XYZ file of C-alpha atoms in Angstrom:
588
model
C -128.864 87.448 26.124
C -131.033 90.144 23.858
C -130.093 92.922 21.174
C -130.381 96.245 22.746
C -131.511 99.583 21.553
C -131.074 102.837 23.165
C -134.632 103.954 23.835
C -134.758 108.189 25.307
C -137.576 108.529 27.830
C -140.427 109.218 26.008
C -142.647 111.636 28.356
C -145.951 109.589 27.220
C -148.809 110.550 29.850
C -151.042 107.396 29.384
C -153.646 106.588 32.570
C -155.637 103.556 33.099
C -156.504 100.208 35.274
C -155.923 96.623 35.005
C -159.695 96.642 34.340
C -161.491 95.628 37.461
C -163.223 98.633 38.597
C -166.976 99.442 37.890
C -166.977 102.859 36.447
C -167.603 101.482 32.438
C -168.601 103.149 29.110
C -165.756 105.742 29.199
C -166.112 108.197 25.906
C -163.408 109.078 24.560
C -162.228 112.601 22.992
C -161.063 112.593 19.836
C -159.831 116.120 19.426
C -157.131 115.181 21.527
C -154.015 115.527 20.142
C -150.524 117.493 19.513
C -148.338 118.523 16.943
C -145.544 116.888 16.190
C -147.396 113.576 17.050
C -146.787 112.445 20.358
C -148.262 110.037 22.775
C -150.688 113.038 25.136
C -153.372 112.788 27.740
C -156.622 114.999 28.103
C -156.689 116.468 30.158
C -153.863 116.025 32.767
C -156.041 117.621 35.973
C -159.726 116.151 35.612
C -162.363 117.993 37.186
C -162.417 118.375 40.826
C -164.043 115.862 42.658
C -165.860 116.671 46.664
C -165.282 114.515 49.414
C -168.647 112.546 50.198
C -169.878 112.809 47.105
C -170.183 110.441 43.605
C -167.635 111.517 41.435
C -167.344 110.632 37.530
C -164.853 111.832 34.778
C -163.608 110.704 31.732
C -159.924 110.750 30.333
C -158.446 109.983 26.547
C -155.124 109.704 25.545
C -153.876 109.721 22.219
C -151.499 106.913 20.792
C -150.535 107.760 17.348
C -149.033 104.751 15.581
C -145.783 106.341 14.901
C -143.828 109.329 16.348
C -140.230 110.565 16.706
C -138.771 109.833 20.306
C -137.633 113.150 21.476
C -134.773 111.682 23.108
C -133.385 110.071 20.568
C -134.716 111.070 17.125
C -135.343 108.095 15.887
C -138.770 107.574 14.402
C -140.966 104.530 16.639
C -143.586 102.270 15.290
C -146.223 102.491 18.597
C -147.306 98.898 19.030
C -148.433 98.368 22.367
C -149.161 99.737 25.478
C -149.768 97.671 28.828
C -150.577 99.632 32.234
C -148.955 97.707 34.923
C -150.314 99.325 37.942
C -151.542 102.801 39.322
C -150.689 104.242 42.738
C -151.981 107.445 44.441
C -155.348 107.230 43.833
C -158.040 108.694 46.524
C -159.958 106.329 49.211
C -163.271 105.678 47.280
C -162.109 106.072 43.944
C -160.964 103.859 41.517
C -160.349 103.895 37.462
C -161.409 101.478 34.503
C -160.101 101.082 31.149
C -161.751 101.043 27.922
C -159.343 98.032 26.928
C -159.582 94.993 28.846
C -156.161 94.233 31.231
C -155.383 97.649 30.444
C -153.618 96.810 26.919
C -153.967 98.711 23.933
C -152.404 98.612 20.414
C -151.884 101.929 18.836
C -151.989 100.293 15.352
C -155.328 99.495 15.784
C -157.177 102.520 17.858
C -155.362 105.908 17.963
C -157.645 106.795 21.098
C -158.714 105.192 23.998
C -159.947 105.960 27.377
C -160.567 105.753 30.821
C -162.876 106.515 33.885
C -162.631 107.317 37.350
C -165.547 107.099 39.619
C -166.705 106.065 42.880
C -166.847 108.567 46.398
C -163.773 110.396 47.515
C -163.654 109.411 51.041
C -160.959 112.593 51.819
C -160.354 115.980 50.980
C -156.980 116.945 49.439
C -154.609 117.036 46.535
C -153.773 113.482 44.841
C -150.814 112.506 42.267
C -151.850 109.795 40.787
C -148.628 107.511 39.219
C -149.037 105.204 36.151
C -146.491 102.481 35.166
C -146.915 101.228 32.177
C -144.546 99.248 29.411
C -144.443 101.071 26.005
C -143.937 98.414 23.456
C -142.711 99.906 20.239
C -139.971 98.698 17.288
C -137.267 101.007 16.113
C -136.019 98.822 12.280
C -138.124 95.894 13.264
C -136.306 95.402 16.980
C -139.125 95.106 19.293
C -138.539 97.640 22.159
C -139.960 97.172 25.614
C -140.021 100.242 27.759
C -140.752 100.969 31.135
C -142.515 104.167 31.805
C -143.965 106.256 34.575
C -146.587 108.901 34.426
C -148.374 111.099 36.525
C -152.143 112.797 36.876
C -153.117 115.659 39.522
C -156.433 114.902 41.027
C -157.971 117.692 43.782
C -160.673 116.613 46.056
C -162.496 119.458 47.413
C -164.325 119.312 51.178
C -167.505 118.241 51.360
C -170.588 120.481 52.623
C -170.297 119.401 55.869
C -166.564 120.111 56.109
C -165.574 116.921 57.764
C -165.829 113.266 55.750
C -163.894 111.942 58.835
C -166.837 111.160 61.101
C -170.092 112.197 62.503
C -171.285 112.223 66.425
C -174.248 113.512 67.573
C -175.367 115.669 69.352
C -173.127 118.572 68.397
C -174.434 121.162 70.832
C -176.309 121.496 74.091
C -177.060 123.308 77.372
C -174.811 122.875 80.924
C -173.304 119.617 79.768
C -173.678 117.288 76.641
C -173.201 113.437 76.242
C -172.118 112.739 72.692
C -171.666 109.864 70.605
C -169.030 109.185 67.315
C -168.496 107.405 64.363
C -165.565 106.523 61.969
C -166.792 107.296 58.258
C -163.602 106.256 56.754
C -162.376 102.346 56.446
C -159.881 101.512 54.150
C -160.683 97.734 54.446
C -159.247 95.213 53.534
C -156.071 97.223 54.350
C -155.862 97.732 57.978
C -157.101 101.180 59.334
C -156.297 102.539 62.612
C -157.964 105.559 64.409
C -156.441 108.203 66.896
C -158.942 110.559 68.653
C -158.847 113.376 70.365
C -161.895 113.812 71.914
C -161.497 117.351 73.350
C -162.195 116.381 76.993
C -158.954 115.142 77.893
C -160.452 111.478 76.379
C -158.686 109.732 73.632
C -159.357 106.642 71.653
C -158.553 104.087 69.244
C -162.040 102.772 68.340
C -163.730 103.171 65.234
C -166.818 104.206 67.835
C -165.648 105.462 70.880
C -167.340 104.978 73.552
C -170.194 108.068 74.505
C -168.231 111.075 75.932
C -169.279 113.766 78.644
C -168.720 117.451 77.923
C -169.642 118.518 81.596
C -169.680 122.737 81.502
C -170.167 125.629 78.950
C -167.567 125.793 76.225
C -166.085 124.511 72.532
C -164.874 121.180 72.713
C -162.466 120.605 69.691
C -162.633 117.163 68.458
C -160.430 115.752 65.812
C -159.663 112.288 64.601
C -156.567 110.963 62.225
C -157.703 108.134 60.012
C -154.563 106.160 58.759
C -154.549 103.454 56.169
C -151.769 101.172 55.477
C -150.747 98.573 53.251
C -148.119 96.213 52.585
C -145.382 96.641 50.053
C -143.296 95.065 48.285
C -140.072 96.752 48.573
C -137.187 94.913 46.988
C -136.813 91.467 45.218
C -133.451 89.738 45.006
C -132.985 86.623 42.434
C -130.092 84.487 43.593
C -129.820 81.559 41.975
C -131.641 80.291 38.692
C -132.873 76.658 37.344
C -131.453 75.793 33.343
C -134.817 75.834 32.249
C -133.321 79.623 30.296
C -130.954 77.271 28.595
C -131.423 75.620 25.021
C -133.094 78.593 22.831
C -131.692 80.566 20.065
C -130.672 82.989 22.699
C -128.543 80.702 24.779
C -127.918 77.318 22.934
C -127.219 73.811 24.794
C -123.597 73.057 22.576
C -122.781 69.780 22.773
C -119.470 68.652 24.792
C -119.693 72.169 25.948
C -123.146 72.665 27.581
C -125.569 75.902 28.346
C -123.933 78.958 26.647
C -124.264 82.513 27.890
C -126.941 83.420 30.787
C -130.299 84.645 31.297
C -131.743 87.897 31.149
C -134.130 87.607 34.227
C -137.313 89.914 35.017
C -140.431 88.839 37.146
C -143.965 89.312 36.812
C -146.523 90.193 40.041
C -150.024 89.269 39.838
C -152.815 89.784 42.251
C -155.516 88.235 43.264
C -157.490 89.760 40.242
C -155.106 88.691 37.787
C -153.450 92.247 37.372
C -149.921 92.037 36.565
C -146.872 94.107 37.363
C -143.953 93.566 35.043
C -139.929 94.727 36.307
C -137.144 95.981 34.371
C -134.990 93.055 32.651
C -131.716 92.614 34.268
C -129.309 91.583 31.259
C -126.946 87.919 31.206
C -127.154 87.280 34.981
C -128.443 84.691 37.087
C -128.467 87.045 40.253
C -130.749 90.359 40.173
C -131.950 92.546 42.901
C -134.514 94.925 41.724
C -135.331 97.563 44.882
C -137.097 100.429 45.512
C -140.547 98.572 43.997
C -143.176 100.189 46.373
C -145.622 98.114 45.068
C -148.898 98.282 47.164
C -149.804 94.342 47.903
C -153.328 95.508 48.573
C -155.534 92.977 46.278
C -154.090 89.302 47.704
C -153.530 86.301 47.112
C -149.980 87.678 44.929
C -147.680 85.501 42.769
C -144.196 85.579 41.483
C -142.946 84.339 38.965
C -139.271 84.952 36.974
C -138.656 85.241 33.389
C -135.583 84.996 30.905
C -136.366 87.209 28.536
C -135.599 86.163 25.063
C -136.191 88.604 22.088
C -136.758 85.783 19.449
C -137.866 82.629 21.007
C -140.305 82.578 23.507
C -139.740 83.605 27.343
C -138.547 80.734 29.415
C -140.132 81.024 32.960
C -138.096 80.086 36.167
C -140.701 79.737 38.330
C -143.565 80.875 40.378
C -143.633 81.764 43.980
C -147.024 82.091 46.337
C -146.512 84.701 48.180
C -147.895 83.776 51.474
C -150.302 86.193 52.932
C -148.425 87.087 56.586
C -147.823 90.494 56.352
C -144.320 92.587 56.676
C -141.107 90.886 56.740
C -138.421 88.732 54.633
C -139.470 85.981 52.394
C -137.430 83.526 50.699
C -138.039 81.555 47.681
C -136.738 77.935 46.763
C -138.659 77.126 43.407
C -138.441 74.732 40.510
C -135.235 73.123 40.942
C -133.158 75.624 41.746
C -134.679 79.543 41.565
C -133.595 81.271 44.542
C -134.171 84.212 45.929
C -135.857 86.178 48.865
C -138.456 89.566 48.897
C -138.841 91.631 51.253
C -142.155 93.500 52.575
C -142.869 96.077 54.501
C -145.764 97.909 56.628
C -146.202 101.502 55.193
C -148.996 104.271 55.388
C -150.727 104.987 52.787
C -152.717 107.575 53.400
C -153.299 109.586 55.966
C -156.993 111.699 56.809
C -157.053 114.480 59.596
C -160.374 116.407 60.764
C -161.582 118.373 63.109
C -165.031 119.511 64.162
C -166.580 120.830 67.407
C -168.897 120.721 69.944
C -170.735 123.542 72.290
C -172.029 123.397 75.422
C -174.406 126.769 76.127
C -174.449 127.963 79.308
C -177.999 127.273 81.679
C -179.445 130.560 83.218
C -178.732 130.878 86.806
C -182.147 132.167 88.307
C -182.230 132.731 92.231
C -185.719 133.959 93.677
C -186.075 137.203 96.056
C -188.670 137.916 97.832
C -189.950 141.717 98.703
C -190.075 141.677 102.843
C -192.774 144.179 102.448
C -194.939 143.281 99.663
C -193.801 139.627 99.197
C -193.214 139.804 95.442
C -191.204 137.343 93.976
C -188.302 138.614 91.682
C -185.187 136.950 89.829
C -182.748 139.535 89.252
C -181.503 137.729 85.957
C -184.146 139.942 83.542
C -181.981 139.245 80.191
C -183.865 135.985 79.527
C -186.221 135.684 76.456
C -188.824 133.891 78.329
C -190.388 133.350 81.766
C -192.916 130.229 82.974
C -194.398 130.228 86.601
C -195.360 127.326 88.269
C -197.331 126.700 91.850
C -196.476 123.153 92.972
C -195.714 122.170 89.488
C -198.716 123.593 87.566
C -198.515 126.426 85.439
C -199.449 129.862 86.700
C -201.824 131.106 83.214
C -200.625 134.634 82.511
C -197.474 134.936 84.522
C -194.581 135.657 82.041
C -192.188 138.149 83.320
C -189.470 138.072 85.622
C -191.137 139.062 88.447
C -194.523 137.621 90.291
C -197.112 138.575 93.319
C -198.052 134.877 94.916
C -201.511 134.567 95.629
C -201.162 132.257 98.632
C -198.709 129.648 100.223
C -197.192 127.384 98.204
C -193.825 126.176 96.433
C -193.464 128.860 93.375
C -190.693 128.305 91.082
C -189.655 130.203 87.903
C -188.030 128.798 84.668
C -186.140 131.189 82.272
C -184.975 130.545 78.959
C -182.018 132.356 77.050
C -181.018 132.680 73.623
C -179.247 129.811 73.186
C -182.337 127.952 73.993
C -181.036 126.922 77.767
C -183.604 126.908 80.884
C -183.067 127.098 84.188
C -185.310 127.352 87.121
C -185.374 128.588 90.793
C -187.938 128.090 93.471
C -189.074 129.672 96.773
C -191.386 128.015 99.349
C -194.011 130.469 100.737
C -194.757 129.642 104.031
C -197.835 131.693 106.113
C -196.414 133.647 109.309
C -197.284 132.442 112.543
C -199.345 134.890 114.677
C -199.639 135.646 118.363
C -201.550 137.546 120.634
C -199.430 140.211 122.801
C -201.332 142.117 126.010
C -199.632 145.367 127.355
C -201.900 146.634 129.580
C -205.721 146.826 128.126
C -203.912 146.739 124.546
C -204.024 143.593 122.784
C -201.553 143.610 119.577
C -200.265 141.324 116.932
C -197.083 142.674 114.780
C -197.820 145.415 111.970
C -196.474 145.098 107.911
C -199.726 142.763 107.146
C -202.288 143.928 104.638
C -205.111 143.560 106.381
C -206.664 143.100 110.116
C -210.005 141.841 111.225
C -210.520 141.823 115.329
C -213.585 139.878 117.032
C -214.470 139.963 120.674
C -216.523 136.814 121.789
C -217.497 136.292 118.198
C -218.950 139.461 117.059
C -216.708 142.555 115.102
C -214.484 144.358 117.750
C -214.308 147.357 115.718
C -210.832 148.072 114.282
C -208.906 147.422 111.299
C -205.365 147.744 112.605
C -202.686 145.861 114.359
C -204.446 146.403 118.009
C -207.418 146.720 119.700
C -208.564 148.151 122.801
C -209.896 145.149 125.808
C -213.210 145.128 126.322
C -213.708 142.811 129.148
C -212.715 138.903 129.389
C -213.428 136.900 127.011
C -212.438 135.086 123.610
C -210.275 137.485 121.352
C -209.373 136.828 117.704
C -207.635 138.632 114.404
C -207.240 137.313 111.115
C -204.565 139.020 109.307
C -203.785 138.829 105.439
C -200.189 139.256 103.977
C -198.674 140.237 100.376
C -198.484 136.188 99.693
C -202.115 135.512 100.146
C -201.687 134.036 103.414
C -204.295 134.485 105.676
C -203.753 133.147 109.541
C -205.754 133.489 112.590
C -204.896 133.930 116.264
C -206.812 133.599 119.237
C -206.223 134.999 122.918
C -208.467 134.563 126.047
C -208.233 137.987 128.146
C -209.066 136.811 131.808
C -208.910 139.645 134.613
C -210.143 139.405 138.534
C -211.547 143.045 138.381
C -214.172 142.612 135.224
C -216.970 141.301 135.984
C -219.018 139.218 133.446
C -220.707 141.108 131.076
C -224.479 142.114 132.429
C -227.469 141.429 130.775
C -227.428 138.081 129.199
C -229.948 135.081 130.582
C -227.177 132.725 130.715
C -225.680 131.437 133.935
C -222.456 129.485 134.109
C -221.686 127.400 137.309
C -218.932 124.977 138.516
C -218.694 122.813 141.463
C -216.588 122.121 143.763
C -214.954 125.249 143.618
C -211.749 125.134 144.314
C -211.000 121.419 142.708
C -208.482 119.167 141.837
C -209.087 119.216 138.310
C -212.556 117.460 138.103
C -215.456 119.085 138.675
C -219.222 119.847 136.981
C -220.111 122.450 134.596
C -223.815 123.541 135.299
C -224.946 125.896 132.851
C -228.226 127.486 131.673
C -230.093 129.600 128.858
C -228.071 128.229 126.532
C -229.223 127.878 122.537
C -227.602 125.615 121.003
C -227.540 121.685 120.901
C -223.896 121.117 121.788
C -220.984 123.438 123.116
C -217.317 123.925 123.619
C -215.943 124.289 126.854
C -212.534 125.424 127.364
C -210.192 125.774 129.829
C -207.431 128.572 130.209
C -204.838 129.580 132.552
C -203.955 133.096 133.544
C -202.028 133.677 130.312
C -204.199 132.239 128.172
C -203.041 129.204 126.774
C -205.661 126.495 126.684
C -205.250 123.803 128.750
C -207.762 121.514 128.234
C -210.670 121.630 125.823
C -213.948 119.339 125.077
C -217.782 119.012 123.303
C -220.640 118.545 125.267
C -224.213 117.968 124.443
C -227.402 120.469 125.250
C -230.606 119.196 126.644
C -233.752 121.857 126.425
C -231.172 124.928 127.321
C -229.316 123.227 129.805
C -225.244 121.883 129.680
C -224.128 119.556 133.008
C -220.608 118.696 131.906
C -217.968 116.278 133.669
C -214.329 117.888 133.074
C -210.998 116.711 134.218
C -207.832 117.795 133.513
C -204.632 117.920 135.178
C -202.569 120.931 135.553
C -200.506 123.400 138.486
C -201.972 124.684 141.261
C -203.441 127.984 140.099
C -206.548 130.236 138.755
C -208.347 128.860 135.830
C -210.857 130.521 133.476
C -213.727 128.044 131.863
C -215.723 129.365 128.838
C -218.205 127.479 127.498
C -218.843 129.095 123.531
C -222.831 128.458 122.554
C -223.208 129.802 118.755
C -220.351 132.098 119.298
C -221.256 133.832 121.935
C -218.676 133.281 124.879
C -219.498 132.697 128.379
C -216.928 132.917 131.262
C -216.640 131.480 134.561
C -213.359 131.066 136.962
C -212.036 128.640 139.606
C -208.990 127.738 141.686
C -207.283 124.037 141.151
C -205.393 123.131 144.310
């Protein structure tokens, strides 16, 4: 059993660690204070710290030795104050004390301090809880107190707007294959990830795997970082050993045995040796202290129950190892006879959300027309910032607009960039015109729309620049014709008719034998100039048929020829330096 005193709830605003962080040499202010004396905090908000960025700031409270409990009016000597643990604080940040184990004796120091540092890993607005024990004596009883206390800390976004995760690339042009990456791990307590990854894709991962964004558009992206913990939610003491029994408290009588019962409370420590302490339940060998919330997030933990005895020393009850398995119900056989069970669950802790996009621009659509008359080559899409030319994959020099005259034949393509920095390209294959020969008549014609003609008779200039010319007698007719693409093509036609005669006046004589044939037969020809010629062989419509070299000797050509073709008339010109000489036979 213990003396009681009545104790009001003093509203003391104290903030510190169990002593384990790294943010050291806290200053503290000592103009901090209030009148009429009483326990105070400066400031209650720090400054605000951003997400993604170091972070520093100091806090003092004041402890004056003595003050009057508001709640009571009675007049407290302040002689110690032990933080037991802090919740609430942000991802990233943490808080040390100027005292080691967070203790501090008011008798001694009036002011002490602490600092929180480290990175915010999350935006938002943070209460940060304190429980502490407020140790003071009211006529020499020594008072322990249990207290809570509370500190508002804002963290602010960062530049980038999003401390949640990163990717890469974040924009592009027709489609865009981007990869991501978790920033925030709340390790050693177990994180878990839910993404959205704005194409219908979701994931778990820390790093999903690389996503597809396949058209123009904003992809919206966002990702919900959780971080849980275990806690301890409720302890229940069912049974106690005797070692309580024998003090001043509760004497061991003889004949009559342990008098009274024990006034059980139980201390937690981590891993770190950071303690929490509960509230004393008073003559009692069963307790059940719930609600806790204590965050088991710095293992291995301990146990370990108290009787609480105000003038002889504490008699512990025993210690349980609380094994490290996660949630459920645990029960506890210690010591000879402490019994008891916990219970822990799997809670979150905190909870990140953010969102950020991607763009996909759309590519210029470019689709080449060509002028029928002219040939030009035009895309009709003239909004684009920029125009490249290319013939068969080099660059045209000096073609920059949206339209282009080709200078011959040739695969042309044209790439156009827009604002958004997207290109896309079209192409057009410029192909020469085939050309043939018509006869109507004594008119020999090729189709008109070309840009230029040139006619030859026999080899020499027949005279005309247009899309006909007049006959002049048998022989080897030929135009070259130009178009708006550069294209230049040449067509030949041999004109053979039974009423004109050979042109008169020339030295050369062209014979054949046997006349008719079957297809072979000897070319005999003299006054010829050249070492070698070409003979040819036509039928009535022109079309050659058959068509060899043969070699000169001193003026004079005998030729061997065979062919095989239908019965019908034949022309044979044999060409000597481009002049054209003509003779005709029947194959039977």
């Amino acid at each position: 059993m213990r003396a009681h005193l009545l104790l009001g709830v003093l509203s003391v605003v104290i903030f510190g660690s169990t002593g384990y962080a790294q943010c050291p040499d806290c200053v503290p202010d000592t103009g901090c204070s209030v009148s009429p004396a009483y326990p105070t905090l400066c400031p209650t908000a720090p400054p605000d710290a951003t997400a993604g960025e170091p972070y520093s700031a100091d806090i003092t409270f004041w402890l004056p030795p003595t003050f009057t409990d508001p709640g009571t009016g009675f007049t407290v000597d302040f002689v110690q104050m032990t933080i037991t643990s802090i919740a609430g604080l942000p991802f990233g940040l943490d808080i040390e004390t100027s005292e080691p184990g967070g203790v501090y004796y008011p008798q001694q120091q009036q002011y002490g301090c602490a600092r929180i540092c480290g990175t915010p890993l999350g935006a938002g607005t943070y209460t940060i809880t304190i429980d502490i024990i407020a140790g003071v004596t009211y006529s020499g009883i020594p008072i322990n107190s249990p207290q809570q206390f509370s500190l508002l800390l804002t963290v602010v976004p960062g530049s980038g707007g999003n401390s949640s995760f990163t990717f890469s690339p974040t924009t592009g042009c027709g489609s865009v294959v981007s990869e991501f990456h978790a920033l925030i791990d709340g390790a050693p307590s177990p994180t878990s990830y839910l993404w959205d990854l704005g194409n219908g894709s979701t994931s778990d991962l820390p790093d999903p795997p690389a996503q597809t964004y396949p058209g123009p558009g904003t992809y919206v992206i966002t990702l919900q970082t959780t971080i849980g913990g275990y806690i301890l939610d409720q302890v229940d003491l069912t049974g106690t050993n005797d070692n309580w029994c024998g003090d001043v408290e509760e004497p061991n009588i003889p004949l009559v045995g342990c008098t009274g019962s024990p006034d059980p409370y139980f201390v937690l420590t981590d891993g770190n040796g950071g303690t929490y302490t509960s509230s004393t339940m008073d003559n009692t060998t069963t307790a059940t202290w719930s609600g806790l919330g204590l965050l088991l997030d710095n293992p291995p933990y301990s146990l370990t129950f108290y009787d609480e005895d105000p003038v002889s020393q504490n008699d512990q009850l025993g210690t349980y190892n609380i094994p490290n398995n996660g949630s459920g119900q645990y029960f506890i056989n210690v010591s000879g006879g402490t019994t008891g069970s916990l219970s822990i669950t799997e809670q979150v802790q905190q909870s990140f959300s953010d969102a950020d996009t991607i763009v996909v621009f759309p590519v210029p659509e470019l689709q080449l027309n060509a002028d029928p008359v002219s040939g030009e080559l035009c895309t009709p899409n003239d909004s684009l910032v920029s125009y490249v030319w290319f013939l068969d994959g080099d660059t045209v020099p000096g073609a920059s607009g949206p339209c282009f005259q080709p200078t011959g034949a040739g695969l042309w393509t044209v790439m156009g960039t827009n604002g958004y920095g997207c290109s896309g390209s079209s192409e057009a294959a410029v192909v020469c015109p085939t050309l043939t020969i018509g006869l109507n008549g004594n008119v020999l014609f090729v189709p008109s729309g070309f840009s230029t003609y040139s006619w030859t008779y026999n080899g020499s200039p027949a005279g005309t620049d247009v899309a006909f010319v007049l006959a002049q007698g048998d022989g080897l007719y030929a135009v070259t014709i130009t178009d708006g693409n550069g294209c230049e093509v040449t067509a030949e036609f041999n004109l053979v008719t039974a009423g004109i005669p050979e042109p008169v006046g020339t030295a050369t004589r062209v014979q054949l034998h046997p006349v008719p044939n079957t297809g072979e037969f000897t070319v005999l020809a003299t006054g010829l100039r050249g070492p070698a010629v070409q003979v040819r062989v036509s039928d009535m419509t022109g079309r050659v048929v058959h068509e060899q070299r043969a070699i000169v000797d001193r003026g004079e050509l005998r030729a061997q020829v065979s062919f095989t073709g239908p019965s019908g008339a034949y022309v044979v010109q044999v060409i000597d330096q481009g002049q054209v000489h003509v003779a005709r036979m029947v194959v039977r």
